[in-house]
PDB file of C-alpha atoms in Angstrom:
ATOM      1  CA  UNK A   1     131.744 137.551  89.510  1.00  0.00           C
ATOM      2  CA  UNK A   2     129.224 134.813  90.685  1.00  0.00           C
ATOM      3  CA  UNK A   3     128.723 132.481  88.070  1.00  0.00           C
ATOM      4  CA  UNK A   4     125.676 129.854  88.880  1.00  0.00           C
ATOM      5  CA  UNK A   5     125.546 126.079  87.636  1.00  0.00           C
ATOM      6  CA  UNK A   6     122.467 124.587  87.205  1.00  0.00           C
ATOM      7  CA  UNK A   7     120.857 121.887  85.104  1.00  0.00           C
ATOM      8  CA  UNK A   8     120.520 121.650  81.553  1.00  0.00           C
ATOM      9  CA  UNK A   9     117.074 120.383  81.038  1.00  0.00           C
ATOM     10  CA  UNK A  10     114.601 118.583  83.397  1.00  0.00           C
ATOM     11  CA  UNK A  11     111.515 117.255  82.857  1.00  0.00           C
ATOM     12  CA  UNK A  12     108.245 116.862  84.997  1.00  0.00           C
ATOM     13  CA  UNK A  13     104.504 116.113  84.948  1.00  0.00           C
ATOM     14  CA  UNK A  14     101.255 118.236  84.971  1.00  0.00           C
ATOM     15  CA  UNK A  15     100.635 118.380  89.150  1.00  0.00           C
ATOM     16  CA  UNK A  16     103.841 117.490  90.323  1.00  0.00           C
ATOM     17  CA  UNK A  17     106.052 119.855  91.982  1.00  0.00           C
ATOM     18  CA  UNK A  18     109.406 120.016  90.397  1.00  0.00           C
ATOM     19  CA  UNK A  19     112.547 121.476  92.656  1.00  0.00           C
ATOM     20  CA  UNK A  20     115.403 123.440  90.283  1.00  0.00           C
ATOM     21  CA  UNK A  21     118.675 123.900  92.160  1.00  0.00           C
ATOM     22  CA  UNK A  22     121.325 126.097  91.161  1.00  0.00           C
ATOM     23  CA  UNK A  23     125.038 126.507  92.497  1.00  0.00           C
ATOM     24  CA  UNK A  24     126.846 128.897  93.330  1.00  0.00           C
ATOM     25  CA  UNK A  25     129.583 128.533  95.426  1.00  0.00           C
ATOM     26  CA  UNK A  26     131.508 131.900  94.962  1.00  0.00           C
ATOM     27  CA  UNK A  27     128.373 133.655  96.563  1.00  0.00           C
ATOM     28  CA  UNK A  28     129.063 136.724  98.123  1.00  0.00           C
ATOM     29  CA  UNK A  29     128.137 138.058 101.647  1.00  0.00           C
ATOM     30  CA  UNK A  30     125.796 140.516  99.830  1.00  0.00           C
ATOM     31  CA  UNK A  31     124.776 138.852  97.415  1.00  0.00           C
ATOM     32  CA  UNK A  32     121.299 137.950  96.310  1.00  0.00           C
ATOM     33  CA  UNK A  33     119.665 135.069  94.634  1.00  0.00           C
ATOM     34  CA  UNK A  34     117.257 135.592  91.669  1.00  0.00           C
ATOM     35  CA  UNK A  35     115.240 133.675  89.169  1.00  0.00           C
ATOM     36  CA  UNK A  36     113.549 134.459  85.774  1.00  0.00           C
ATOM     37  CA  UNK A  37     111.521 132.142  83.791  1.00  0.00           C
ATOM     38  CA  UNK A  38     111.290 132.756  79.657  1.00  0.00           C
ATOM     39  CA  UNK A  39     109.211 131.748  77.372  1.00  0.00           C
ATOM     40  CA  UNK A  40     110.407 130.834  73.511  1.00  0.00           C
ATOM     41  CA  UNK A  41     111.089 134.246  71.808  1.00  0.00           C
ATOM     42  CA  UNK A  42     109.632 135.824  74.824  1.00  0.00           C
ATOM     43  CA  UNK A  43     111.975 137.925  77.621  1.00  0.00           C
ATOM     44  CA  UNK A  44     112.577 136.870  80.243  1.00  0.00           C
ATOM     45  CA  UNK A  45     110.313 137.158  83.433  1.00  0.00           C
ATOM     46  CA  UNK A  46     111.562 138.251  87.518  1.00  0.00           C
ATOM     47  CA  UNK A  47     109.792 135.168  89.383  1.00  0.00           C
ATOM     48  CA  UNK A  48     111.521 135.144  93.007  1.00  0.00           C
ATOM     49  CA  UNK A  49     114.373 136.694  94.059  1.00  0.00           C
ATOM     50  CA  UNK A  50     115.753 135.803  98.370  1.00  0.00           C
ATOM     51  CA  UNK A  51     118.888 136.108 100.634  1.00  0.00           C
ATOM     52  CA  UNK A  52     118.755 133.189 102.962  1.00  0.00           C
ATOM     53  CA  UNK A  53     116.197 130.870 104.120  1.00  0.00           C
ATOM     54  CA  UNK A  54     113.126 130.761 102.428  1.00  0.00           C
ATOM     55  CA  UNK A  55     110.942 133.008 100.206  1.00  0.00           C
ATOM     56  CA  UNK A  56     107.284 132.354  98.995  1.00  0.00           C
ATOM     57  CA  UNK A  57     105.206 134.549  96.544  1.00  0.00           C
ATOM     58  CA  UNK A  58     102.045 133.586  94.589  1.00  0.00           C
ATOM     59  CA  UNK A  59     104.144 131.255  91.609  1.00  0.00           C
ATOM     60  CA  UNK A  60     106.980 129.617  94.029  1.00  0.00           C
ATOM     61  CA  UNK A  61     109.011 129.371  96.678  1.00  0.00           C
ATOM     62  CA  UNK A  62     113.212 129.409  96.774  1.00  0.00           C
ATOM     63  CA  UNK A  63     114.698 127.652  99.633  1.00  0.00           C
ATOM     64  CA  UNK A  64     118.250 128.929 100.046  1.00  0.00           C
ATOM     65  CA  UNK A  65     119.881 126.891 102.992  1.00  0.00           C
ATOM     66  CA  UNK A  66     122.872 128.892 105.333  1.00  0.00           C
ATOM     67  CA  UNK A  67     125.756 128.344 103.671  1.00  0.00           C
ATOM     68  CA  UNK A  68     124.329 129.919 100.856  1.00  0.00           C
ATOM     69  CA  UNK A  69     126.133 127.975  98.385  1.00  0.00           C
ATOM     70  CA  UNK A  70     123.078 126.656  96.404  1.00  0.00           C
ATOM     71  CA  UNK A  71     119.666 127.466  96.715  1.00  0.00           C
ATOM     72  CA  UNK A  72     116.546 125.773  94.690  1.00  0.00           C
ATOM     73  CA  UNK A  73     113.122 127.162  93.229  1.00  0.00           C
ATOM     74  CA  UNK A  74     110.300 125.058  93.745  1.00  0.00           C
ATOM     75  CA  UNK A  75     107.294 125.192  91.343  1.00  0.00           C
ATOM     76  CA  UNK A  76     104.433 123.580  93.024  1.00  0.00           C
ATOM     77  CA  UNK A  77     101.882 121.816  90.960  1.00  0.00           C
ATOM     78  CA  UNK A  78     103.584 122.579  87.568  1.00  0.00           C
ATOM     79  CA  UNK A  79     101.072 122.390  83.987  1.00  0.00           C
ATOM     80  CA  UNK A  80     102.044 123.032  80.340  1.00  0.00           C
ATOM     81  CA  UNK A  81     102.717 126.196  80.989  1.00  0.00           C
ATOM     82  CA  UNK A  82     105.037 126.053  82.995  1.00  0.00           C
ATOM     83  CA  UNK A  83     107.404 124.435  80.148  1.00  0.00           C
ATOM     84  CA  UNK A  84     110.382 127.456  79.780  1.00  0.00           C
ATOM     85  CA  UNK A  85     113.513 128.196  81.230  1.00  0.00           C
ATOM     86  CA  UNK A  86     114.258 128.805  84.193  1.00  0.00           C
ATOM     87  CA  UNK A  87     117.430 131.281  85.238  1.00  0.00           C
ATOM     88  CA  UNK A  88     119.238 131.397  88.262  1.00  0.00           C
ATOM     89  CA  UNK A  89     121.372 134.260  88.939  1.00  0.00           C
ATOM     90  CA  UNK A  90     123.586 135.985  91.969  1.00  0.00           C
ATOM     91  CA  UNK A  91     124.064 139.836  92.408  1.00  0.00           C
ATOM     92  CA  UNK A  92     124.421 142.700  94.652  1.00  0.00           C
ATOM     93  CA  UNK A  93     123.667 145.796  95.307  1.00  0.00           C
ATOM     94  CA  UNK A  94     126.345 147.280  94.417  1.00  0.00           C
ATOM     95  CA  UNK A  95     127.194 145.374  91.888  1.00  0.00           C
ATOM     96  CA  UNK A  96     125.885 146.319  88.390  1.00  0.00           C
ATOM     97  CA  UNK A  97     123.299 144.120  86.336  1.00  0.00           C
ATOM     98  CA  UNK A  98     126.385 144.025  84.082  1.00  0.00           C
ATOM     99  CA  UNK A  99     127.839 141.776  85.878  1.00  0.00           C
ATOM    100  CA  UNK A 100     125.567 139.836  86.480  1.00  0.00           C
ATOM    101  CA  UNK A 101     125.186 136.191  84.932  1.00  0.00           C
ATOM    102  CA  UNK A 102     122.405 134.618  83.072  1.00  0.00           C
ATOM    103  CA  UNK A 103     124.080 131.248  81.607  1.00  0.00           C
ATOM    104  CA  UNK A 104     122.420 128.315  79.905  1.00  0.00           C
ATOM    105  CA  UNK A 105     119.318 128.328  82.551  1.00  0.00           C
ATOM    106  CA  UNK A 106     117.443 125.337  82.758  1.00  0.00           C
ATOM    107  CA  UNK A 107     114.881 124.359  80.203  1.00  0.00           C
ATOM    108  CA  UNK A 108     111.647 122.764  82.010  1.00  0.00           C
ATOM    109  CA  UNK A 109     109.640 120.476  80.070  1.00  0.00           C
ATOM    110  CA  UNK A 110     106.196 119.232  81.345  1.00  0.00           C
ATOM    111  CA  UNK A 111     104.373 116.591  79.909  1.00  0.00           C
ATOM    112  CA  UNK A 112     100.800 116.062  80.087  1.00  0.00           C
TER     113      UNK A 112
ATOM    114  CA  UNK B   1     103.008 143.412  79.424  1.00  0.00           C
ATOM    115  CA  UNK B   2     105.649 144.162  80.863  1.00  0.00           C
ATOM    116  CA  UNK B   3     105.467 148.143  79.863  1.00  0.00           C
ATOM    117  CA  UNK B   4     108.721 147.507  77.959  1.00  0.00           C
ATOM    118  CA  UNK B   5     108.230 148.156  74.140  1.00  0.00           C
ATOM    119  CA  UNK B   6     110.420 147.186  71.502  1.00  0.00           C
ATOM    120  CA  UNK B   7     110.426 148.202  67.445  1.00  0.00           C
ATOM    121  CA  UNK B   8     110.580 146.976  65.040  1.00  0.00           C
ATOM    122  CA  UNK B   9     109.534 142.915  66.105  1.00  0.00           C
ATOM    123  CA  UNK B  10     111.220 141.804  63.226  1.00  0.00           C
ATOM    124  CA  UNK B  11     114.119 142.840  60.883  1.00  0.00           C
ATOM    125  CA  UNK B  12     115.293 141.340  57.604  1.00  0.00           C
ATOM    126  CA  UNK B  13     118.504 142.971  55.805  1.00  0.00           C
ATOM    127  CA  UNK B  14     121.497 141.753  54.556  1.00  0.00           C
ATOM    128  CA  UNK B  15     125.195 141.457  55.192  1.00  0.00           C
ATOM    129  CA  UNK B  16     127.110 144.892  55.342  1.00  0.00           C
ATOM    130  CA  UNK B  17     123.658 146.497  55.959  1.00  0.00           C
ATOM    131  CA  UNK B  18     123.245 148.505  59.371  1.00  0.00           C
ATOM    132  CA  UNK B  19     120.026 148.862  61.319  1.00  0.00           C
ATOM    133  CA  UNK B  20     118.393 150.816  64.500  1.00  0.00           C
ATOM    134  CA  UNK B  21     116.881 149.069  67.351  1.00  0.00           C
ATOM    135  CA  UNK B  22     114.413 151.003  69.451  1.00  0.00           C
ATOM    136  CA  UNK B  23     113.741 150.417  73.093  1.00  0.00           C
ATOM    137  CA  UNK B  24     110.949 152.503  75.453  1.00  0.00           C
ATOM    138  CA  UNK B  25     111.168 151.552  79.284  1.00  0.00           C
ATOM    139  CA  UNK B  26     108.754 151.097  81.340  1.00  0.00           C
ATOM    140  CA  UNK B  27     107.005 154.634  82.918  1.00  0.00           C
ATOM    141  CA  UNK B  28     109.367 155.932  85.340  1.00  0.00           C
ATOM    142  CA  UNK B  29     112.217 153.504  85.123  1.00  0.00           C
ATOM    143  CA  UNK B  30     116.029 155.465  84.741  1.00  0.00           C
ATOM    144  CA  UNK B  31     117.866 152.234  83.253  1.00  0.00           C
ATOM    145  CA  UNK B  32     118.427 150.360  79.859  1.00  0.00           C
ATOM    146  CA  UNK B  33     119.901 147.317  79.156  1.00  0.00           C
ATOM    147  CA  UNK B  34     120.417 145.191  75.693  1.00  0.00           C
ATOM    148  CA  UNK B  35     120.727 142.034  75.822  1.00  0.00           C
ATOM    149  CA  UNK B  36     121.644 139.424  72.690  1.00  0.00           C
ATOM    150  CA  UNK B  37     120.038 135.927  72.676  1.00  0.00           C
ATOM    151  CA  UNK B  38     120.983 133.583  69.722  1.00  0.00           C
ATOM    152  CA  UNK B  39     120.912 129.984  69.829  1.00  0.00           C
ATOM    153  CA  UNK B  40     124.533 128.970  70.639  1.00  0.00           C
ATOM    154  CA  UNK B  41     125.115 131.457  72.718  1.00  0.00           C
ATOM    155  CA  UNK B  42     122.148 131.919  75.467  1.00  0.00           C
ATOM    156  CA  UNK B  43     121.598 135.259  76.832  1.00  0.00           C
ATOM    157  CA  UNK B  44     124.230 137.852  76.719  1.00  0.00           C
ATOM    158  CA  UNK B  45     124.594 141.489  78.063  1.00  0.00           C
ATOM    159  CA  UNK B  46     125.502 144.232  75.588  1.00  0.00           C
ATOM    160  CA  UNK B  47     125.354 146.992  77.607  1.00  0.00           C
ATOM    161  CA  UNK B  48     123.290 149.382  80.027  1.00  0.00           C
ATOM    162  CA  UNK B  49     122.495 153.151  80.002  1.00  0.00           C
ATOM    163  CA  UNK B  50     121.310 154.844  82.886  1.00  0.00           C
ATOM    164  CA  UNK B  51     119.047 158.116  82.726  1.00  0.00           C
ATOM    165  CA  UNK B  52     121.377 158.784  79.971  1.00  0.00           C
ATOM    166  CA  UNK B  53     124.870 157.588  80.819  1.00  0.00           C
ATOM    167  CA  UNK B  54     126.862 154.505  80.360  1.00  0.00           C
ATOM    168  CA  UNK B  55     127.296 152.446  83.006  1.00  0.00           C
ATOM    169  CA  UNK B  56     128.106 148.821  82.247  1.00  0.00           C
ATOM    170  CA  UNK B  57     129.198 147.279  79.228  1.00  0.00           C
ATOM    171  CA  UNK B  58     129.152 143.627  78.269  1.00  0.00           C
ATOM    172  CA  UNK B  59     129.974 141.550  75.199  1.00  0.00           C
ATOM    173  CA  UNK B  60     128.739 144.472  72.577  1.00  0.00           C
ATOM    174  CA  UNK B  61     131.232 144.505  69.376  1.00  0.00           C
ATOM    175  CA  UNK B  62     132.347 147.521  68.446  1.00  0.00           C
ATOM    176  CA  UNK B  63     130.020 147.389  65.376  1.00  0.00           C
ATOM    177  CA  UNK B  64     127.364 148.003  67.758  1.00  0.00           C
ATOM    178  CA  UNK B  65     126.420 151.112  69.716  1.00  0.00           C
ATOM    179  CA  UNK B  66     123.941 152.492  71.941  1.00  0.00           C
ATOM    180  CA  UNK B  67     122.966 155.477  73.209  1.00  0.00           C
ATOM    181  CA  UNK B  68     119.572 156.631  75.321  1.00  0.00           C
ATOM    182  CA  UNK B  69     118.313 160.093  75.025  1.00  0.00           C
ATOM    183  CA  UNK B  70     117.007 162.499  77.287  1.00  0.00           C
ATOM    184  CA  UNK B  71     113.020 161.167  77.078  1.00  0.00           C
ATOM    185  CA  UNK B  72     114.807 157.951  77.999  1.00  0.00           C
ATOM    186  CA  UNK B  73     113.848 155.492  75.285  1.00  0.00           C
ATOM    187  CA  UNK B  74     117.315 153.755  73.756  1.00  0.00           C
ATOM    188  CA  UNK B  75     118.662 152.809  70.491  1.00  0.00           C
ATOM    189  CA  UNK B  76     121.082 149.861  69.379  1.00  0.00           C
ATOM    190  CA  UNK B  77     122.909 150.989  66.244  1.00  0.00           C
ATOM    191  CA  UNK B  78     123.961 147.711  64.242  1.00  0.00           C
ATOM    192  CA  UNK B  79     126.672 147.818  61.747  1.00  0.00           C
ATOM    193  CA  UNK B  80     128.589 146.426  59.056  1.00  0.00           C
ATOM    194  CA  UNK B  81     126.172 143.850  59.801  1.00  0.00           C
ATOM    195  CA  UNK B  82     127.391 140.094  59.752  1.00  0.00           C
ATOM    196  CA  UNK B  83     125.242 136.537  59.219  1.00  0.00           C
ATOM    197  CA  UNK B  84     126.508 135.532  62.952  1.00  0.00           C
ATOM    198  CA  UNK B  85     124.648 138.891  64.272  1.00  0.00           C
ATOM    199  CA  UNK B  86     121.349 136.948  63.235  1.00  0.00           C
ATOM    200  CA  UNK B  87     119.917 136.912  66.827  1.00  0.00           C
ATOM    201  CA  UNK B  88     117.081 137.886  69.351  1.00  0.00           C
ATOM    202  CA  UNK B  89     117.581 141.493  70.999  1.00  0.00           C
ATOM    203  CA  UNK B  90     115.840 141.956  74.348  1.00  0.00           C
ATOM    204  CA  UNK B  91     115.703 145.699  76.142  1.00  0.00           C
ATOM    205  CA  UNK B  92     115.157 145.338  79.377  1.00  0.00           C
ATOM    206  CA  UNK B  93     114.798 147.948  81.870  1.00  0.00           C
ATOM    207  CA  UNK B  94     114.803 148.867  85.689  1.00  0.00           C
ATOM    208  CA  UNK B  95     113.208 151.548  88.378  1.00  0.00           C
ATOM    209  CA  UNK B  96     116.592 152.389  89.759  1.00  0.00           C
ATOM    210  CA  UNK B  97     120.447 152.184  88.800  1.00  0.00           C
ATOM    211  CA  UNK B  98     120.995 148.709  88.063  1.00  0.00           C
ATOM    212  CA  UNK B  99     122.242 147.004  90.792  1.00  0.00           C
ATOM    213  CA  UNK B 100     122.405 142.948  90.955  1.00  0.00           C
ATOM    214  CA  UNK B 101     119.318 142.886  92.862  1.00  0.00           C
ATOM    215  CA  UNK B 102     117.075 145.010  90.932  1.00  0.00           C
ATOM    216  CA  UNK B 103     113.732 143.675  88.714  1.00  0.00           C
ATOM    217  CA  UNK B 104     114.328 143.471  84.698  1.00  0.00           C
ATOM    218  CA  UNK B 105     111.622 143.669  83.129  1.00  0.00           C
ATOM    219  CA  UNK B 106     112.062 142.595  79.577  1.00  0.00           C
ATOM    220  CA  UNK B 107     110.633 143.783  76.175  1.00  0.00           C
ATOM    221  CA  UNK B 108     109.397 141.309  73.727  1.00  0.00           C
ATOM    222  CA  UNK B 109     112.484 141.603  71.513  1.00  0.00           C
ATOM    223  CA  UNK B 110     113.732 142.829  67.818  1.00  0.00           C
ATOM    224  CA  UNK B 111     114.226 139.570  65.925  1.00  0.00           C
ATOM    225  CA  UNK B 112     117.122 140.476  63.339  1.00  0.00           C
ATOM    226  CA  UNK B 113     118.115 138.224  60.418  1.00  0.00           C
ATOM    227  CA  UNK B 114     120.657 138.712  58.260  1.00  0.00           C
ATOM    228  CA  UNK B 115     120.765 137.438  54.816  1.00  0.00           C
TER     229      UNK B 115
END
């Protein structure tokens, strides 16, 4: 079982880009890397999800470098609503969701 | 939206009581999962059901019990119900199996209190 460490809280600006990193050292060969975001009394939400190198889609990007062993979301231009936390977690696929590992996430705070 | 619906949105019973949670996936996806968020404990897996079977089990108590029928919607059963079960319940659900790489997509949640 992968367990991920990331931080507790960070906080940012409206417009700045804010970089989340997550560890996980115990990463597995087949193992991907995914993050949620949630809202307060809201479920949470798939953002990205990549195996190596980097991934883009229309909210942010997750640069995962080769040893695998961390890998960071990047929010670019964050606003208000971007304040939520932010999950990072490791699976495969053949592992079951079970197993997987949603911890303390990170809670985002922007400020105006 | 995420085509996830949960009912009831809120619950408010008391101690000993026991309650239903109802979960209905999104068109065409096989798996379940409940989840249990409270404030000291983040979010935790109960358990998932796929097109009708067990197939992973987390943290759930044996008070509580699930089960997803043959249209595919699920229920929690709650029992014997206890102040520290006051919590957020999230379904979730998923296209295929549940492997660690496939999409949740998450219900708004059941938000139980118990007096």
């Amino acid at each position: 079982l992968a367990k991920t460490t990331q931080p507790i809280s960070m906080d940012s600006y409206e417009g700045q880009e804010v970089n989340i990193t997550c560890s996980h050292n115990n990463i597995a060969t087949n193992d991907y890397i995914t993050w949620y975001q949630q809202f307060p009394s809201q479920g949470p939400r798939f953002i990205i999800q990549g195996y190596k190198t980097k991934v883009t889609n229309e909210v942010a990007s997750l640069f995962i470098p080769a040893d695998r062993k961390s890998s960071t979301l990047s929010l670019p231009r964050v606003s208000l609503s971007d304040t939520a936390v932010y999950y990072c977690l490791v699976g495969d696929r053949g592992s079951t969701l079970g197993r997987l590992y949603f911890g303390r996430g990170t809670q985002l705070t922007v400020w105006p | 939206d995420s085509g996830v619906t949960q009912t009831p949105k809120h619950l408010i019973t008391a101690t000993g009581q026991r309650v239903t949670l109802r979960c209905s996936p999104r068109s065409g996806d096989l798996s379940v999962y409940w989840y249990q968020q409270s404030l000291d404990q983040g979010l935790q897996f109960l358990i998932q059901y796929y097109n009708g079977e067990e197939r992973a089990k987390g943290n759930i108590l044996e008070r509580f019990s699930a089960q997803q029928f043959p249209d595919l919607h699920s229920e929690l059963n709650l029992s014997s119900l206890e102040l520290g079960d006051s919590a957020l319940y999230f379904c979730a659900s998923s296209a295929a199996s549940g492997s660690g790489t496939d999409t949740q997509y998450f219900g708004p949640g059941t938000r139980l209190t118990v007096l």
